[in-house]
Amino acid sequence: MSVKGYGEAECSECGMYHCEAFYCKECLDAKVEEAKAQQWQLDQEHITTLEGQIESLQADIARLEKQYEDSEKILNREAAFEEQRLHEEVKYWKDKNYRLGG
């Protein structure tokens, strides 16, 4: 930034002289618009990243729900098998006790 006269400075961007600022209004407005566009682009990238993370988490949830359902089915089968085994064992001991005169 160079100084032309009292209270005037050269715009760092376009070289025009104006009052004591690094940028003239037009260049400053352009910088603001450029910054807004860059921020918008960063926001879009962040949104895309978050959407990907959400999809990944939803897939994880679905997988875990499936595992839970499968585990529940296995446990129910095992419980039914154990219940059947216990009924047969009780029947065996009742029959044995009956035969022994108990």
mmCIF file of N, CA and C in Angstrom, residues 32-46:
data_model
loop_
_atom_site.group_PDB
_atom_site.id
_atom_site.type_symbol
_atom_site.label_atom_id
_atom_site.label_comp_id
_atom_site.label_asym_id
_atom_site.label_seq_id
_atom_site.Cartn_x
_atom_site.Cartn_y
_atom_site.Cartn_z
ATOM 1 N N VAL A 32 -15.284 -9.894 -0.165
ATOM 2 C CA VAL A 32 -16.359 -10.426 0.677
ATOM 3 C C VAL A 32 -17.130 -11.504 -0.082
ATOM 4 N N GLU A 33 -17.480 -11.252 -1.327
ATOM 5 C CA GLU A 33 -18.209 -12.233 -2.136
ATOM 6 C C GLU A 33 -17.380 -13.501 -2.339
ATOM 7 N N GLU A 34 -16.091 -13.331 -2.563
ATOM 8 C CA GLU A 34 -15.201 -14.485 -2.725
ATOM 9 C C GLU A 34 -15.151 -15.305 -1.439
ATOM 10 N N ALA A 35 -15.067 -14.617 -0.304
ATOM 11 C CA ALA A 35 -15.043 -15.313 0.986
ATOM 12 C C ALA A 35 -16.362 -16.041 1.230
ATOM 13 N N LYS A 36 -17.478 -15.408 0.867
ATOM 14 C CA LYS A 36 -18.781 -16.063 1.019
ATOM 15 C C LYS A 36 -18.859 -17.322 0.162
ATOM 16 N N ALA A 37 -18.367 -17.222 -1.066
ATOM 17 C CA ALA A 37 -18.389 -18.378 -1.970
ATOM 18 C C ALA A 37 -17.518 -19.508 -1.427
ATOM 19 N N GLN A 38 -16.349 -19.155 -0.898
ATOM 20 C CA GLN A 38 -15.469 -20.175 -0.317
ATOM 21 C C GLN A 38 -16.127 -20.820 0.898
ATOM 22 N N GLN A 39 -16.772 -20.011 1.742
ATOM 23 C CA GLN A 39 -17.442 -20.554 2.921
ATOM 24 C C GLN A 39 -18.597 -21.455 2.511
ATOM 25 N N TRP A 40 -19.338 -21.053 1.474
ATOM 26 C CA TRP A 40 -20.441 -21.879 0.986
ATOM 27 C C TRP A 40 -19.907 -23.230 0.523
ATOM 28 N N GLN A 41 -18.788 -23.208 -0.211
ATOM 29 C CA GLN A 41 -18.187 -24.450 -0.702
ATOM 30 C C GLN A 41 -17.753 -25.336 0.466
ATOM 31 N N LEU A 42 -17.132 -24.729 1.479
ATOM 32 C CA LEU A 42 -16.726 -25.499 2.661
ATOM 33 C C LEU A 42 -17.943 -26.077 3.372
ATOM 34 N N ASP A 43 -19.008 -25.285 3.469
ATOM 35 C CA ASP A 43 -20.238 -25.773 4.093
ATOM 36 C C ASP A 43 -20.805 -26.961 3.322
ATOM 37 N N GLN A 44 -20.791 -26.888 1.992
ATOM 38 C CA GLN A 44 -21.303 -27.984 1.170
ATOM 39 C C GLN A 44 -20.476 -29.253 1.378
ATOM 40 N N GLU A 45 -19.161 -29.093 1.442
ATOM 41 C CA GLU A 45 -18.287 -30.247 1.674
ATOM 42 C C GLU A 45 -18.556 -30.846 3.049
ATOM 43 N N HIS A 46 -18.771 -29.987 4.042
ATOM 44 C CA HIS A 46 -19.055 -30.460 5.398
ATOM 45 C C HIS A 46 -20.399 -31.194 5.429
#
